[in-house]
Tab-separated table of C-alpha atoms in Angstrom:
chain	number	residue	atom	x	y	z
F	22	UNK	CA	1.432	49.844	29.451
F	23	UNK	CA	2.105	53.098	31.305
F	24	UNK	CA	1.960	53.109	35.113
F	25	UNK	CA	0.034	55.401	37.426
F	26	UNK	CA	0.852	55.875	41.113
F	27	UNK	CA	-0.514	58.164	43.798
F	28	UNK	CA	1.501	59.982	46.445
F	29	UNK	CA	-1.004	60.785	49.196
F	30	UNK	CA	1.108	63.502	50.844
F	31	UNK	CA	4.235	65.574	50.095
F	32	UNK	CA	5.732	63.850	53.179
F	33	UNK	CA	6.068	60.692	51.061
F	34	UNK	CA	7.094	62.133	47.692
F	35	UNK	CA	10.764	61.244	48.325
F	36	UNK	CA	9.692	57.578	48.038
F	37	UNK	CA	8.784	58.136	44.376
F	38	UNK	CA	11.254	58.402	41.539
F	39	UNK	CA	9.893	61.358	39.546
F	40	UNK	CA	12.586	61.376	36.862
F	41	UNK	CA	11.149	60.965	33.369
F	42	UNK	CA	7.591	61.034	34.807
F	43	UNK	CA	4.536	63.245	34.433
F	44	UNK	CA	3.406	64.550	37.824
F	45	UNK	CA	-0.098	65.882	38.389
F	46	UNK	CA	-0.161	68.189	41.415
F	47	UNK	CA	-3.560	68.502	43.095
F	48	UNK	CA	-4.776	70.700	45.931
F	49	UNK	CA	-8.541	70.732	45.460
F	50	UNK	CA	-9.256	73.092	48.393
F	51	UNK	CA	-8.187	75.369	46.882
F	52	UNK	CA	-4.808	76.109	45.298
F	53	UNK	CA	-4.949	74.051	42.117
F	54	UNK	CA	-8.678	74.731	41.649
F	55	UNK	CA	-7.837	78.452	41.775
F	56	UNK	CA	-4.884	78.082	39.390
F	57	UNK	CA	-7.052	76.321	36.811
F	58	UNK	CA	-9.762	78.944	37.246
F	59	UNK	CA	-7.320	81.840	36.885
F	60	UNK	CA	-5.637	80.536	33.746
F	61	UNK	CA	-9.036	79.526	32.409
F	62	UNK	CA	-10.205	83.110	32.866
F	63	UNK	CA	-7.299	84.653	31.011
F	64	UNK	CA	-4.370	85.096	33.396
F	65	UNK	CA	-1.182	84.936	31.340
F	66	UNK	CA	0.827	83.067	33.997
F	67	UNK	CA	0.968	82.048	37.664
F	68	UNK	CA	4.260	81.903	39.535
F	69	UNK	CA	4.143	79.644	42.612
F	70	UNK	CA	6.598	80.605	45.368
F	71	UNK	CA	7.291	79.156	48.813
F	72	UNK	CA	7.391	82.245	51.024
F	73	UNK	CA	5.361	85.377	51.685
F	74	UNK	CA	8.526	87.449	51.144
F	75	UNK	CA	9.081	86.041	47.650
F	76	UNK	CA	5.453	86.726	46.862
F	77	UNK	CA	5.785	90.350	48.043
F	78	UNK	CA	8.835	90.771	45.795
F	79	UNK	CA	6.792	89.629	42.799
F	80	UNK	CA	4.251	92.329	43.693
F	81	UNK	CA	6.985	94.938	43.227
F	82	UNK	CA	7.590	93.532	39.744
F	83	UNK	CA	4.085	93.923	38.405
F	84	UNK	CA	2.520	90.658	39.566
F	85	UNK	CA	-0.846	90.423	41.255
F	86	UNK	CA	-0.073	88.797	44.623
F	87	UNK	CA	-2.041	85.881	46.095
F	88	UNK	CA	-1.240	84.550	49.558
F	89	UNK	CA	-2.982	82.091	51.826
F	90	UNK	CA	-1.917	80.601	55.132
F	91	UNK	CA	-4.046	78.234	57.199
F	92	UNK	CA	-7.076	78.785	54.966
F	93	UNK	CA	-7.111	82.599	55.170
F	94	UNK	CA	-5.979	85.381	52.851
F	95	UNK	CA	-2.855	87.013	54.246
F	96	UNK	CA	-3.134	90.714	55.071
F	97	UNK	CA	-1.396	93.006	52.573
F	98	UNK	CA	-1.730	90.776	49.500
F	99	UNK	CA	-4.083	91.408	46.569
F	100	UNK	CA	-6.058	88.175	46.701
F	101	UNK	CA	-6.239	84.940	48.701
F	102	UNK	CA	-7.000	81.390	47.665
F	103	UNK	CA	-10.646	81.537	46.558
F	104	UNK	CA	-11.233	80.525	42.930
F	105	UNK	CA	-13.805	83.324	42.642
F	106	UNK	CA	-11.114	85.936	43.234
F	107	UNK	CA	-9.352	84.591	40.110
F	108	UNK	CA	-12.278	85.426	37.842
F	109	UNK	CA	-12.019	89.222	37.975
F	110	UNK	CA	-11.987	91.003	34.607
F	111	UNK	CA	-8.995	93.156	35.606
F	112	UNK	CA	-6.818	90.038	36.018
F	113	UNK	CA	-6.955	89.176	32.305
F	114	UNK	CA	-3.517	89.180	30.717
F	115	UNK	CA	-1.848	89.711	34.109
F	116	UNK	CA	0.528	87.463	36.032
F	117	UNK	CA	-0.164	86.234	39.563
F	118	UNK	CA	2.474	85.350	42.158
F	119	UNK	CA	1.039	82.820	44.597
F	120	UNK	CA	2.025	81.187	47.869
F	121	UNK	CA	-0.259	78.777	49.765
F	122	UNK	CA	-0.059	76.390	52.715
F	123	UNK	CA	0.089	73.147	50.756
F	124	UNK	CA	-0.270	73.465	46.986
F	125	UNK	CA	2.840	75.482	46.216
F	126	UNK	CA	4.917	73.159	48.428
F	127	UNK	CA	3.725	70.125	46.460
F	128	UNK	CA	4.771	71.853	43.223
F	129	UNK	CA	8.225	72.675	44.590
F	130	UNK	CA	8.669	69.043	45.672
F	131	UNK	CA	7.836	67.806	42.152
F	132	UNK	CA	10.547	69.640	40.211
F	133	UNK	CA	12.450	66.459	39.331
F	134	UNK	CA	9.616	65.375	37.032
F	135	UNK	CA	9.662	65.790	33.267
F	136	UNK	CA	6.190	67.342	33.205
F	137	UNK	CA	4.382	69.083	36.064
F	138	UNK	CA	0.676	69.448	35.363
F	139	UNK	CA	-1.927	71.146	37.555
F	140	UNK	CA	-5.060	69.103	38.198
F	141	UNK	CA	-8.467	69.793	39.730
F	142	UNK	CA	-11.951	68.441	39.212
F	143	UNK	CA	-12.459	71.650	37.211
F	144	UNK	CA	-10.129	70.377	34.447
F	145	UNK	CA	-9.956	66.639	35.138
F	146	UNK	CA	-10.818	65.397	31.648
F	147	UNK	CA	-8.384	67.824	30.046
F	148	UNK	CA	-5.676	66.424	32.346
F	149	UNK	CA	-6.676	62.863	31.446
F	150	UNK	CA	-6.451	63.688	27.730
F	151	UNK	CA	-2.992	65.174	28.193
F	152	UNK	CA	-1.772	62.126	30.125
F	153	UNK	CA	-2.996	59.853	27.349
F	154	UNK	CA	-0.891	61.709	24.782
F	155	UNK	CA	2.272	61.958	26.902
F	156	UNK	CA	4.491	58.888	26.737
F	157	UNK	CA	5.194	58.993	30.481
F	158	UNK	CA	4.403	57.109	33.645
F	159	UNK	CA	2.275	59.221	35.979
F	160	UNK	CA	2.450	60.167	39.656
F	161	UNK	CA	-0.525	62.033	41.113
F	162	UNK	CA	0.909	64.189	43.891
F	163	UNK	CA	-1.716	65.080	46.490
F	164	UNK	CA	-0.876	68.279	48.367
F	165	UNK	CA	-2.750	67.222	51.510
F	166	UNK	CA	-2.923	69.453	54.572
F	167	UNK	CA	0.330	70.347	56.333
F	168	UNK	CA	1.706	66.908	55.520
F	169	UNK	CA	-1.424	64.916	56.344
F	170	UNK	CA	-3.435	63.069	53.734
F	171	UNK	CA	-6.860	64.434	52.884
F	172	UNK	CA	-10.084	63.209	51.371
F	173	UNK	CA	-10.550	65.724	48.574
F	174	UNK	CA	-7.140	65.295	46.931
F	175	UNK	CA	-7.339	61.506	47.257
F	176	UNK	CA	-10.825	61.547	45.709
F	177	UNK	CA	-9.451	63.534	42.765
F	178	UNK	CA	-6.660	60.961	42.335
F	179	UNK	CA	-9.244	58.186	42.338
F	180	UNK	CA	-11.457	60.009	39.838
F	181	UNK	CA	-8.534	60.579	37.470
F	182	UNK	CA	-7.575	56.898	37.694
F	183	UNK	CA	-11.185	55.947	37.010
F	184	UNK	CA	-11.285	58.170	33.910
F	185	UNK	CA	-8.000	56.757	32.588
F	186	UNK	CA	-9.477	53.299	33.006
F	187	UNK	CA	-7.627	50.449	31.433
F	188	UNK	CA	-4.983	52.563	29.764
F	189	UNK	CA	-2.725	52.701	32.818
F	190	UNK	CA	-1.540	50.044	35.220
F	191	UNK	CA	-2.014	50.678	38.949
F	192	UNK	CA	1.352	49.674	40.367
F	193	UNK	CA	1.034	50.857	43.966
F	194	UNK	CA	-1.472	50.280	46.738
F	195	UNK	CA	-2.150	54.006	47.107
F	196	UNK	CA	-3.571	54.069	43.564
F	197	UNK	CA	-5.883	51.162	44.400
F	198	UNK	CA	-6.935	52.913	47.623
F	199	UNK	CA	-7.691	56.204	45.849
F	200	UNK	CA	-9.744	54.461	43.162
F	201	UNK	CA	-11.687	52.512	45.770
F	202	UNK	CA	-12.383	55.702	47.749
F	203	UNK	CA	-13.653	57.499	44.663
F	204	UNK	CA	-15.908	54.607	43.671
F	205	UNK	CA	-17.420	54.603	47.165
F	206	UNK	CA	-18.160	58.331	47.136
F	207	UNK	CA	-18.629	59.387	43.523
F	208	UNK	CA	-22.357	59.770	43.947
F	209	UNK	CA	-22.043	62.032	46.982
F	210	UNK	CA	-18.828	63.856	46.200
F	211	UNK	CA	-19.895	67.291	47.441
F	212	UNK	CA	-21.240	65.874	50.699
F	213	UNK	CA	-18.050	63.848	51.246
F	214	UNK	CA	-15.729	66.748	50.544
F	215	UNK	CA	-17.893	69.132	52.597
F	216	UNK	CA	-17.434	66.759	55.566
F	217	UNK	CA	-13.661	66.528	55.138
F	218	UNK	CA	-11.469	67.932	57.883
F	219	UNK	CA	-10.229	70.716	55.633
F	220	UNK	CA	-13.700	71.738	54.508
F	221	UNK	CA	-14.632	72.040	58.176
F	222	UNK	CA	-11.623	74.282	58.724
F	223	UNK	CA	-12.617	76.406	55.728
F	224	UNK	CA	-16.276	76.516	56.755
F	225	UNK	CA	-15.191	78.756	59.606
F	226	UNK	CA	-14.295	81.292	56.951
F	227	UNK	CA	-17.633	80.897	55.179
F	228	UNK	CA	-16.423	79.389	51.937
F	229	UNK	CA	-18.998	76.677	51.211
F	230	UNK	CA	-19.522	78.425	47.856
F	231	UNK	CA	-15.862	77.717	47.058
F	232	UNK	CA	-16.225	74.051	47.982
F	233	UNK	CA	-19.274	73.627	45.749
F	234	UNK	CA	-17.334	75.156	42.878
F	235	UNK	CA	-14.198	73.082	43.476
F	236	UNK	CA	-16.010	69.741	43.066
F	237	UNK	CA	-17.459	70.681	39.653
F	238	UNK	CA	-16.109	68.611	36.772
F	239	UNK	CA	-14.708	70.087	33.570
F	240	UNK	CA	-15.482	73.779	33.867
F	241	UNK	CA	-12.245	74.391	31.962
F	242	UNK	CA	-10.600	72.525	29.094
F	243	UNK	CA	-7.081	73.692	29.948
F	244	UNK	CA	-4.065	72.022	31.544
F	245	UNK	CA	-1.731	74.394	33.377
F	246	UNK	CA	1.866	73.192	33.336
F	247	UNK	CA	5.122	74.446	34.758
F	248	UNK	CA	7.601	76.021	32.337
F	249	UNK	CA	10.585	78.047	33.551
F	250	UNK	CA	9.109	78.370	37.031
F	251	UNK	CA	5.736	79.670	35.881
F	252	UNK	CA	2.431	77.945	35.273
F	253	UNK	CA	0.995	78.561	31.840
F	254	UNK	CA	-1.680	76.857	29.798
A	22	UNK	CA	-16.005	61.154	73.222
A	23	UNK	CA	-12.586	59.644	72.557
A	24	UNK	CA	-10.918	60.254	69.184
A	25	UNK	CA	-9.450	57.787	66.739
A	26	UNK	CA	-6.968	58.697	63.997
A	27	UNK	CA	-5.010	56.673	61.479
A	28	UNK	CA	-1.400	57.229	60.461
A	29	UNK	CA	-1.050	55.506	57.091
A	30	UNK	CA	2.756	55.303	57.153
A	31	UNK	CA	5.625	55.758	59.642
A	32	UNK	CA	6.735	58.593	57.313
A	33	UNK	CA	3.859	60.677	58.702
A	34	UNK	CA	3.894	59.675	62.373
A	35	UNK	CA	5.707	62.904	63.334
A	36	UNK	CA	2.505	64.744	62.377
A	37	UNK	CA	0.670	63.027	65.232
A	38	UNK	CA	0.991	63.935	68.891
A	39	UNK	CA	1.269	60.533	70.572
A	40	UNK	CA	1.621	61.792	74.145
A	41	UNK	CA	-1.098	60.445	76.428
A	42	UNK	CA	-2.471	58.296	73.567
A	43	UNK	CA	-2.934	54.596	72.926
A	44	UNK	CA	-1.171	53.568	69.709
A	45	UNK	CA	-2.068	50.372	67.864
A	46	UNK	CA	0.825	49.265	65.656
A	47	UNK	CA	-0.166	47.094	62.713
A	48	UNK	CA	1.885	45.248	60.108
A	49	UNK	CA	-0.506	42.610	58.798
A	50	UNK	CA	2.005	41.017	56.380
A	51	UNK	CA	3.459	39.808	58.635
A	52	UNK	CA	5.209	41.226	61.700
A	53	UNK	CA	2.278	41.996	63.994
A	54	UNK	CA	0.353	38.915	62.813
A	55	UNK	CA	3.386	36.840	63.803
A	56	UNK	CA	3.771	38.610	67.166
A	57	UNK	CA	0.147	37.939	68.056
A	58	UNK	CA	0.522	34.319	66.938
A	59	UNK	CA	3.715	33.806	68.939
A	60	UNK	CA	2.401	35.253	72.181
A	61	UNK	CA	-0.895	33.451	71.581
A	62	UNK	CA	1.037	30.177	71.345
A	63	UNK	CA	2.924	30.648	74.584
A	64	UNK	CA	6.038	32.760	73.947
A	65	UNK	CA	6.844	34.600	77.160
A	66	UNK	CA	7.983	37.816	75.419
A	67	UNK	CA	9.061	39.350	72.106
A	68	UNK	CA	11.742	42.015	71.967
A	69	UNK	CA	11.573	44.161	68.809
A	70	UNK	CA	14.910	45.650	67.738
A	71	UNK	CA	15.910	47.826	64.788
A	72	UNK	CA	19.073	46.123	63.519
A	73	UNK	CA	20.287	42.666	62.625
A	74	UNK	CA	23.272	43.177	64.969
A	75	UNK	CA	21.042	43.874	67.958
A	76	UNK	CA	19.030	40.794	67.114
A	77	UNK	CA	22.207	38.650	66.942
A	78	UNK	CA	23.227	39.957	70.370
A	79	UNK	CA	19.895	38.804	71.799
A	80	UNK	CA	20.619	35.363	70.382
A	81	UNK	CA	23.765	35.223	72.549
A	82	UNK	CA	21.577	35.949	75.573
A	83	UNK	CA	19.161	33.062	75.174
A	84	UNK	CA	16.616	34.585	72.838
A	85	UNK	CA	15.255	32.834	69.783
A	86	UNK	CA	16.156	35.180	66.891
A	87	UNK	CA	13.748	36.236	64.158
A	88	UNK	CA	14.918	38.405	61.261
A	89	UNK	CA	13.256	39.444	58.040
A	90	UNK	CA	14.420	41.866	55.353
A	91	UNK	CA	12.522	42.532	52.136
A	92	UNK	CA	10.096	39.679	52.777
A	93	UNK	CA	12.723	36.967	53.331
A	94	UNK	CA	14.185	35.270	56.403
A	95	UNK	CA	17.744	36.464	56.931
A	96	UNK	CA	20.442	33.799	56.825
A	97	UNK	CA	21.834	32.834	60.215
A	98	UNK	CA	18.756	33.598	62.304
A	99	UNK	CA	16.461	31.002	63.889
A	100	UNK	CA	13.205	32.017	62.222
A	101	UNK	CA	11.835	34.592	59.774
A	102	UNK	CA	8.552	36.435	59.657
A	103	UNK	CA	6.011	33.686	58.967
A	104	UNK	CA	3.325	33.307	61.643
A	105	UNK	CA	3.571	29.521	61.256
A	106	UNK	CA	7.151	29.570	62.483
A	107	UNK	CA	5.857	31.108	65.735
A	108	UNK	CA	3.659	28.110	66.524
A	109	UNK	CA	6.384	25.581	67.268
A	110	UNK	CA	6.056	23.677	70.540
A	111	UNK	CA	9.708	24.304	71.461
A	112	UNK	CA	9.108	28.088	71.516
A	113	UNK	CA	6.747	27.886	74.501
A	114	UNK	CA	8.038	29.882	77.456
A	115	UNK	CA	10.922	31.277	75.380
A	116	UNK	CA	11.692	34.852	74.364
A	117	UNK	CA	12.088	35.961	70.742
A	118	UNK	CA	14.211	38.864	69.550
A	119	UNK	CA	12.803	40.198	66.277
A	120	UNK	CA	13.786	42.667	63.570
A	121	UNK	CA	11.704	43.237	60.430
A	122	UNK	CA	11.577	45.670	57.505
A	123	UNK	CA	8.588	47.691	58.650
A	124	UNK	CA	6.858	46.519	61.806
A	125	UNK	CA	9.682	46.989	64.302
A	126	UNK	CA	10.342	50.475	62.874
A	127	UNK	CA	6.709	51.465	63.451
A	128	UNK	CA	6.999	50.299	67.074
A	129	UNK	CA	10.196	52.280	67.624
A	130	UNK	CA	8.502	55.397	66.185
A	131	UNK	CA	5.582	55.037	68.628
A	132	UNK	CA	7.507	55.155	71.892
A	133	UNK	CA	6.082	58.540	72.925
A	134	UNK	CA	2.639	56.987	73.391
A	135	UNK	CA	1.215	55.975	76.784
A	136	UNK	CA	0.222	52.532	75.536
A	137	UNK	CA	1.634	50.623	72.567
A	138	UNK	CA	-0.604	47.740	71.537
A	139	UNK	CA	0.013	45.199	68.768
A	140	UNK	CA	-2.888	44.715	66.386
A	141	UNK	CA	-3.706	42.242	63.627
A	142	UNK	CA	-6.892	40.763	62.203
A	143	UNK	CA	-5.947	37.753	64.332
A	144	UNK	CA	-6.722	39.673	67.555
A	145	UNK	CA	-8.812	42.598	66.313
A	146	UNK	CA	-11.735	42.233	68.715
A	147	UNK	CA	-9.417	41.816	71.682
A	148	UNK	CA	-7.721	45.077	70.659
A	149	UNK	CA	-11.096	46.791	70.291
A	150	UNK	CA	-12.121	45.631	73.769
A	151	UNK	CA	-8.891	46.956	75.251
A	152	UNK	CA	-9.333	50.339	73.542
A	153	UNK	CA	-12.851	50.623	74.948
A	154	UNK	CA	-11.555	50.196	78.500
A	155	UNK	CA	-8.564	52.540	78.162
A	156	UNK	CA	-9.402	56.194	78.724
A	157	UNK	CA	-7.216	57.313	75.822
A	158	UNK	CA	-7.482	58.752	72.349
A	159	UNK	CA	-6.241	56.261	69.762
A	160	UNK	CA	-3.824	56.420	66.835
A	161	UNK	CA	-3.647	53.369	64.571
A	162	UNK	CA	-0.088	53.316	63.235
A	163	UNK	CA	0.170	51.428	59.946
A	164	UNK	CA	3.659	50.076	59.327
A	165	UNK	CA	3.286	50.192	55.528
A	166	UNK	CA	6.094	49.072	53.230
A	167	UNK	CA	9.409	50.936	53.382
A	168	UNK	CA	7.528	54.171	54.031
A	169	UNK	CA	4.752	53.657	51.498
A	170	UNK	CA	1.128	53.133	52.489
A	171	UNK	CA	-0.341	49.698	51.909
A	172	UNK	CA	-3.738	48.118	51.515
A	173	UNK	CA	-3.607	45.465	54.207
A	174	UNK	CA	-2.655	47.728	57.113
A	175	UNK	CA	-5.162	50.379	56.006
A	176	UNK	CA	-7.875	47.711	55.772
A	177	UNK	CA	-7.083	46.640	59.328
A	178	UNK	CA	-7.386	50.269	60.477
A	179	UNK	CA	-10.760	50.527	58.762
A	180	UNK	CA	-11.958	47.260	60.270
A	181	UNK	CA	-10.959	48.335	63.772
A	182	UNK	CA	-12.769	51.668	63.297
A	183	UNK	CA	-15.827	49.806	62.055
A	184	UNK	CA	-15.809	47.544	65.126
A	185	UNK	CA	-15.440	50.480	67.508
A	186	UNK	CA	-18.422	52.053	65.799
A	187	UNK	CA	-19.988	55.044	67.459
A	188	UNK	CA	-17.793	54.976	70.543
A	189	UNK	CA	-14.972	56.968	68.948
A	190	UNK	CA	-14.963	60.131	66.903
A	191	UNK	CA	-13.123	60.097	63.566
A	192	UNK	CA	-11.163	63.335	63.666
A	193	UNK	CA	-8.921	62.986	60.633
A	194	UNK	CA	-9.499	62.243	56.968
A	195	UNK	CA	-7.226	59.197	57.071
A	196	UNK	CA	-9.635	57.516	59.501
A	197	UNK	CA	-12.555	58.213	57.157
A	198	UNK	CA	-10.517	56.876	54.216
A	199	UNK	CA	-9.573	53.670	56.041
A	200	UNK	CA	-13.160	53.024	57.094
A	201	UNK	CA	-14.402	53.625	53.567
A	202	UNK	CA	-11.776	51.252	52.143
A	203	UNK	CA	-12.725	48.514	54.588
A	204	UNK	CA	-16.436	48.883	53.862
A	205	UNK	CA	-15.710	48.550	50.140
A	206	UNK	CA	-13.656	45.375	50.536
A	207	UNK	CA	-14.875	43.614	53.668
A	208	UNK	CA	-16.623	40.914	51.668
A	209	UNK	CA	-13.525	40.101	49.619
A	210	UNK	CA	-10.789	40.794	52.128
A	211	UNK	CA	-8.531	37.862	51.226
A	212	UNK	CA	-8.774	38.603	47.508
A	213	UNK	CA	-8.020	42.292	48.089
A	214	UNK	CA	-5.033	41.629	50.328
A	215	UNK	CA	-3.766	38.887	48.025
A	216	UNK	CA	-3.742	41.463	45.212
A	217	UNK	CA	-1.868	44.076	47.246
A	218	UNK	CA	1.605	45.070	46.151
A	219	UNK	CA	3.174	43.462	49.205
A	220	UNK	CA	1.301	40.184	48.798
A	221	UNK	CA	2.629	40.054	45.239
A	222	UNK	CA	6.156	40.584	46.586
A	223	UNK	CA	5.608	37.807	49.125
A	224	UNK	CA	4.031	35.474	46.584
A	225	UNK	CA	7.466	35.158	45.045
A	226	UNK	CA	8.482	33.403	48.251
A	227	UNK	CA	5.448	31.131	48.184
A	228	UNK	CA	3.658	32.395	51.244
A	229	UNK	CA	-0.009	32.481	50.161
A	230	UNK	CA	-0.672	30.226	53.178
A	231	UNK	CA	0.633	33.031	55.409
A	232	UNK	CA	-1.621	35.584	53.728
A	233	UNK	CA	-4.704	33.420	54.191
A	234	UNK	CA	-3.866	33.055	57.873
A	235	UNK	CA	-3.141	36.778	58.374
A	236	UNK	CA	-6.636	37.868	57.266
A	237	UNK	CA	-8.410	35.571	59.736
A	238	UNK	CA	-10.326	37.384	62.461
A	239	UNK	CA	-9.985	36.646	66.166
A	240	UNK	CA	-7.831	33.536	66.257
A	241	UNK	CA	-6.395	34.902	69.515
A	242	UNK	CA	-8.004	36.778	72.398
A	243	UNK	CA	-4.780	38.460	73.504
A	244	UNK	CA	-3.401	41.994	73.164
A	245	UNK	CA	0.392	42.206	73.102
A	246	UNK	CA	1.670	45.479	74.569
A	247	UNK	CA	5.071	47.032	75.063
A	248	UNK	CA	6.468	47.080	78.605
A	249	UNK	CA	10.130	47.852	79.333
A	250	UNK	CA	11.058	47.301	75.686
A	251	UNK	CA	9.422	43.900	75.374
A	252	UNK	CA	6.056	42.823	74.058
A	253	UNK	CA	4.073	40.741	76.514
A	254	UNK	CA	0.432	39.765	76.716
């Protein structure tokens, strides 16, 4: 049977051997939710980069630029980190260069893996289907918040484990913990996520609408994956 | 109101500001359970050290030596990491020098704190009482397993939060996660811990008796704390 493990923060990803594995990167609020939304709405590709400077360079080469730091859009870039800004008609067929506080870091720390998939509640069953067809052990890599674990990414990990059911073996305690957390909160997911530390940080910026959207299941039947440094579907 | 946070692994302790805080170090299987047991049975002090060499040196200076690596007693030392080995009559009034895989590392990474307390299910209400009287914010530092998070230490963190109830504010998501995990498993604590990854590792060495003992509540009404590099009660 294939194994599934959960890394609760990029601070611990060095403890996992990612070689020959499928890694699902998740940053529910809001990087991976926005990536799924953008590719679901017709973006041709998303290029995650670590720094604001790299992102600015992409802007000079025809990319739409998306930059977020500490929950806010960075001045001088086209868009921020709200999934709603990825739905605009004029983005169709375009490429976006993106840099965020947590999500893009988690991607860059997953490069050793065979497959890097982008997960969110918005595409969770599509991700589950893909994992069933891949002949790989799985690590769910939670982006967290500046190194700390967070509720929303852990809840996603637990939900994905719950969906995959008996087809994967839970080999590490973090997978058991994530599943248990999801089972405890699946009937009040929005309320739980809205009370998370990160949601409270975001609430200052008036983005409750984003949070409501980011806990919706299966709005998109796509699985973004990394190929040659760009996310495509 | 005072705050309480949980650090799920020593790999993330640098994200916490420990200055002016009370830190509770926990390594349920089995370092802190054994420390509580030893001091509860009349040891005069326990000196945690990082390396086997340091521990051997203490042996030359009259200490009983305790050394565990990877779940097993290390050859050439007096005792290992089983709480039962800390109950012997001949240990009364003696000092123990101890080095373990995870627990002593978590202590050494907590030195910035104002107070370093040793917690286990075996003394959980004594620890809670002490935290109520100290005018300090609290960080529960889970020792984990070689950097990874584990069920048993997280369950202890959740139980301690549950006992402290409304007297502390949960400021971080890890505290909410630990509390949720404990609530989900408090009625089958032994079964849950016995199914943890670490318990399975230990089961190879036939220590189910240890595990049963380590999930008992309030066998001892003492709170070991670090003073001048030694744990005393």
